[in-house]
Amino acid sequence: MTLALAGCQVRPLYATPPDGVGAAQALPAIAVDPPLNRPEQVFRNRLLFGLRGGGEGAANAYSLGYRLILGEAALGVEPVTGTPASYQIIGNLSFILKDARTGAALVQDRVTSMASFNRSTQDFANIRARRDAEDRVSETLAELVEVRLAAFFAER
């Protein structure tokens, strides 16, 4: 059993590897494309905070391009009126990480997240509930992208 475990290697995701360049050093050096709309702004803000920890970024060695698409689906229907009462926001984000110097693609992937919200008879409450669901989806997508990027740099 000891022999079987001897080949296993476990190390923290953000640990500095022997060559000195790991996830903790590479993530702050990622430039993220500017947003086109509010959900993308929420995604970008959360991602930059996750990559840089609230600090300034390092010299841009990588660039991250992305495309965020949000959809909405009715989940529950009122039995008397037949109008939808519950909705689900579905976010699909595709991203590509490139080397800033060469333009070579390093990572290309797609992530998905969902959040639900309920509608009421109040218009403002409906707008706010939808926006909150969009924010939850965008923030979750940012966390998923951050982990995928960290895993990529940790295994390099």
PDB file of N, CA, C and O in Angstrom, residues 9-27 30 62 97 107 146-156:
ATOM      1  N   GLN A   9       0.968  12.571  -5.664  1.00  0.00           N
ATOM      2  CA  GLN A   9       1.517  13.862  -5.294  1.00  0.00           C
ATOM      3  C   GLN A   9       0.357  14.830  -5.112  1.00  0.00           C
ATOM      4  O   GLN A   9      -0.425  15.045  -6.025  1.00  0.00           O
ATOM      5  N   VAL A  10       0.269  15.387  -3.943  1.00  0.00           N
ATOM      6  CA  VAL A  10      -0.772  16.363  -3.657  1.00  0.00           C
ATOM      7  C   VAL A  10      -0.089  17.665  -3.277  1.00  0.00           C
ATOM      8  O   VAL A  10       0.813  17.680  -2.448  1.00  0.00           O
ATOM      9  N   ARG A  11      -0.520  18.746  -3.931  1.00  0.00           N
ATOM     10  CA  ARG A  11       0.024  20.048  -3.573  1.00  0.00           C
ATOM     11  C   ARG A  11      -1.094  21.072  -3.684  1.00  0.00           C
ATOM     12  O   ARG A  11      -2.019  20.916  -4.486  1.00  0.00           O
ATOM     13  N   PRO A  12      -1.005  22.133  -2.915  1.00  0.00           N
ATOM     14  CA  PRO A  12      -2.041  23.165  -2.970  1.00  0.00           C
ATOM     15  C   PRO A  12      -2.114  23.810  -4.357  1.00  0.00           C
ATOM     16  O   PRO A  12      -1.097  23.957  -5.038  1.00  0.00           O
ATOM     17  N   LEU A  13      -3.316  24.215  -4.754  1.00  0.00           N
ATOM     18  CA  LEU A  13      -3.538  24.791  -6.077  1.00  0.00           C
ATOM     19  C   LEU A  13      -2.717  26.055  -6.289  1.00  0.00           C
ATOM     20  O   LEU A  13      -2.171  26.282  -7.357  1.00  0.00           O
ATOM     21  N   TYR A  14      -2.624  26.895  -5.265  1.00  0.00           N
ATOM     22  CA  TYR A  14      -1.926  28.164  -5.404  1.00  0.00           C
ATOM     23  C   TYR A  14      -0.499  28.128  -4.870  1.00  0.00           C
ATOM     24  O   TYR A  14       0.125  29.162  -4.663  1.00  0.00           O
ATOM     25  N   ALA A  15       0.064  26.954  -4.655  1.00  0.00           N
ATOM     26  CA  ALA A  15       1.437  26.833  -4.164  1.00  0.00           C
ATOM     27  C   ALA A  15       2.423  27.244  -5.256  1.00  0.00           C
ATOM     28  O   ALA A  15       2.155  27.090  -6.448  1.00  0.00           O
ATOM     29  N   THR A  16       3.549  27.756  -4.847  1.00  0.00           N
ATOM     30  CA  THR A  16       4.595  28.115  -5.797  1.00  0.00           C
ATOM     31  C   THR A  16       5.380  26.866  -6.165  1.00  0.00           C
ATOM     32  O   THR A  16       5.959  26.221  -5.311  1.00  0.00           O
ATOM     33  N   PRO A  17       5.398  26.506  -7.440  1.00  0.00           N
ATOM     34  CA  PRO A  17       6.137  25.311  -7.859  1.00  0.00           C
ATOM     35  C   PRO A  17       7.642  25.576  -7.838  1.00  0.00           C
ATOM     36  O   PRO A  17       8.079  26.718  -7.690  1.00  0.00           O
ATOM     37  N   PRO A  18       8.442  24.531  -8.018  1.00  0.00           N
ATOM     38  CA  PRO A  18       9.902  24.687  -7.980  1.00  0.00           C
ATOM     39  C   PRO A  18      10.447  25.710  -8.986  1.00  0.00           C
ATOM     40  O   PRO A  18      11.418  26.390  -8.719  1.00  0.00           O
ATOM     41  N   ASP A  19       9.798  25.831 -10.170  1.00  0.00           N
ATOM     42  CA  ASP A  19      10.293  26.798 -11.161  1.00  0.00           C
ATOM     43  C   ASP A  19       9.861  28.228 -10.860  1.00  0.00           C
ATOM     44  O   ASP A  19      10.268  29.163 -11.543  1.00  0.00           O
ATOM     45  N   GLY A  20       9.010  28.413  -9.845  1.00  0.00           N
ATOM     46  CA  GLY A  20       8.630  29.753  -9.391  1.00  0.00           C
ATOM     47  C   GLY A  20       7.460  30.394 -10.110  1.00  0.00           C
ATOM     48  O   GLY A  20       7.041  31.479  -9.762  1.00  0.00           O
ATOM     49  N   VAL A  21       6.878  29.750 -11.125  1.00  0.00           N
ATOM     50  CA  VAL A  21       5.750  30.326 -11.852  1.00  0.00           C
ATOM     51  C   VAL A  21       4.566  29.378 -11.743  1.00  0.00           C
ATOM     52  O   VAL A  21       4.527  28.348 -12.406  1.00  0.00           O
ATOM     53  N   GLY A  22       3.618  29.735 -10.904  1.00  0.00           N
ATOM     54  CA  GLY A  22       2.423  28.922 -10.716  1.00  0.00           C
ATOM     55  C   GLY A  22       1.188  29.782 -10.849  1.00  0.00           C
ATOM     56  O   GLY A  22       1.231  30.902 -11.352  1.00  0.00           O
ATOM     57  N   ALA A  23       0.072  29.256 -10.379  1.00  0.00           N
ATOM     58  CA  ALA A  23      -1.203  29.966 -10.483  1.00  0.00           C
ATOM     59  C   ALA A  23      -1.163  31.308  -9.764  1.00  0.00           C
ATOM     60  O   ALA A  23      -1.665  32.310 -10.278  1.00  0.00           O
ATOM     61  N   ALA A  24      -0.577  31.357  -8.578  1.00  0.00           N
ATOM     62  CA  ALA A  24      -0.551  32.602  -7.800  1.00  0.00           C
ATOM     63  C   ALA A  24       0.222  33.706  -8.517  1.00  0.00           C
ATOM     64  O   ALA A  24      -0.090  34.885  -8.355  1.00  0.00           O
ATOM     65  N   GLN A  25       1.204  33.349  -9.326  1.00  0.00           N
ATOM     66  CA  GLN A  25       1.989  34.338 -10.060  1.00  0.00           C
ATOM     67  C   GLN A  25       1.372  34.666 -11.417  1.00  0.00           C
ATOM     68  O   GLN A  25       1.485  35.795 -11.899  1.00  0.00           O
ATOM     69  N   ALA A  26       0.731  33.702 -12.055  1.00  0.00           N
ATOM     70  CA  ALA A  26       0.212  33.888 -13.413  1.00  0.00           C
ATOM     71  C   ALA A  26      -1.162  34.561 -13.443  1.00  0.00           C
ATOM     72  O   ALA A  26      -1.432  35.359 -14.345  1.00  0.00           O
ATOM     73  N   LEU A  27      -2.029  34.260 -12.486  1.00  0.00           N
ATOM     74  CA  LEU A  27      -3.394  34.794 -12.527  1.00  0.00           C
ATOM     75  C   LEU A  27      -3.454  36.318 -12.522  1.00  0.00           C
ATOM     76  O   LEU A  27      -4.235  36.903 -13.279  1.00  0.00           O
ATOM     77  N   ILE A  30      -3.239  38.317 -16.028  1.00  0.00           N
ATOM     78  CA  ILE A  30      -4.239  38.113 -17.077  1.00  0.00           C
ATOM     79  C   ILE A  30      -5.029  39.399 -17.283  1.00  0.00           C
ATOM     80  O   ILE A  30      -5.624  39.935 -16.351  1.00  0.00           O
ATOM     81  N   TYR A  62      -0.950  37.530 -20.359  1.00  0.00           N
ATOM     82  CA  TYR A  62      -2.029  36.743 -20.957  1.00  0.00           C
ATOM     83  C   TYR A  62      -3.225  37.653 -21.204  1.00  0.00           C
ATOM     84  O   TYR A  62      -3.385  38.673 -20.544  1.00  0.00           O
ATOM     85  N   LEU A  97      -8.108  31.850 -23.299  1.00  0.00           N
ATOM     86  CA  LEU A  97      -6.929  32.482 -22.728  1.00  0.00           C
ATOM     87  C   LEU A  97      -5.811  32.394 -23.754  1.00  0.00           C
ATOM     88  O   LEU A  97      -5.506  31.313 -24.266  1.00  0.00           O
ATOM     89  N   VAL A 107      -5.853  28.103 -23.335  1.00  0.00           N
ATOM     90  CA  VAL A 107      -7.015  27.416 -22.760  1.00  0.00           C
ATOM     91  C   VAL A 107      -8.256  27.931 -23.466  1.00  0.00           C
ATOM     92  O   VAL A 107      -8.415  29.135 -23.653  1.00  0.00           O
ATOM     93  N   GLU A 146     -12.234  31.249 -12.939  1.00  0.00           N
ATOM     94  CA  GLU A 146     -11.045  31.418 -12.100  1.00  0.00           C
ATOM     95  C   GLU A 146     -10.441  30.071 -11.713  1.00  0.00           C
ATOM     96  O   GLU A 146      -9.224  29.874 -11.802  1.00  0.00           O
ATOM     97  N   VAL A 147     -11.282  29.135 -11.313  1.00  0.00           N
ATOM     98  CA  VAL A 147     -10.778  27.813 -10.912  1.00  0.00           C
ATOM     99  C   VAL A 147     -10.183  27.069 -12.102  1.00  0.00           C
ATOM    100  O   VAL A 147      -9.133  26.436 -11.985  1.00  0.00           O
ATOM    101  N   ARG A 148     -10.808  27.168 -13.260  1.00  0.00           N
ATOM    102  CA  ARG A 148     -10.262  26.489 -14.448  1.00  0.00           C
ATOM    103  C   ARG A 148      -8.903  27.067 -14.841  1.00  0.00           C
ATOM    104  O   ARG A 148      -7.993  26.335 -15.211  1.00  0.00           O
ATOM    105  N   LEU A 149      -8.778  28.397 -14.760  1.00  0.00           N
ATOM    106  CA  LEU A 149      -7.500  29.026 -15.079  1.00  0.00           C
ATOM    107  C   LEU A 149      -6.429  28.649 -14.057  1.00  0.00           C
ATOM    108  O   LEU A 149      -5.287  28.365 -14.419  1.00  0.00           O
ATOM    109  N   ALA A 150      -6.799  28.650 -12.780  1.00  0.00           N
ATOM    110  CA  ALA A 150      -5.841  28.277 -11.735  1.00  0.00           C
ATOM    111  C   ALA A 150      -5.378  26.834 -11.925  1.00  0.00           C
ATOM    112  O   ALA A 150      -4.189  26.534 -11.782  1.00  0.00           O
ATOM    113  N   ALA A 151      -6.296  25.948 -12.265  1.00  0.00           N
ATOM    114  CA  ALA A 151      -5.928  24.545 -12.500  1.00  0.00           C
ATOM    115  C   ALA A 151      -4.986  24.421 -13.696  1.00  0.00           C
ATOM    116  O   ALA A 151      -4.030  23.641 -13.676  1.00  0.00           O
ATOM    117  N   PHE A 152      -5.240  25.210 -14.736  1.00  0.00           N
ATOM    118  CA  PHE A 152      -4.364  25.176 -15.906  1.00  0.00           C
ATOM    119  C   PHE A 152      -2.943  25.581 -15.526  1.00  0.00           C
ATOM    120  O   PHE A 152      -1.978  24.903 -15.883  1.00  0.00           O
ATOM    121  N   PHE A 153      -2.796  26.694 -14.796  1.00  0.00           N
ATOM    122  CA  PHE A 153      -1.465  27.165 -14.440  1.00  0.00           C
ATOM    123  C   PHE A 153      -0.793  26.259 -13.412  1.00  0.00           C
ATOM    124  O   PHE A 153       0.426  26.136 -13.394  1.00  0.00           O
ATOM    125  N   ALA A 154      -1.581  25.608 -12.563  1.00  0.00           N
ATOM    126  CA  ALA A 154      -1.008  24.715 -11.551  1.00  0.00           C
ATOM    127  C   ALA A 154      -0.427  23.455 -12.169  1.00  0.00           C
ATOM    128  O   ALA A 154       0.561  22.906 -11.665  1.00  0.00           O
ATOM    129  N   GLU A 155      -0.983  22.992 -13.277  1.00  0.00           N
ATOM    130  CA  GLU A 155      -0.486  21.758 -13.882  1.00  0.00           C
ATOM    131  C   GLU A 155       0.555  21.990 -14.963  1.00  0.00           C
ATOM    132  O   GLU A 155       1.105  21.049 -15.511  1.00  0.00           O
ATOM    133  N   ARG A 156       0.861  23.236 -15.263  1.00  0.00           N
ATOM    134  CA  ARG A 156       1.879  23.546 -16.283  1.00  0.00           C
ATOM    135  C   ARG A 156       3.259  23.268 -15.794  1.00  0.00           C
ATOM    136  O   ARG A 156       3.616  23.366 -14.689  1.00  0.00           O
TER     137      ARG A 156
END
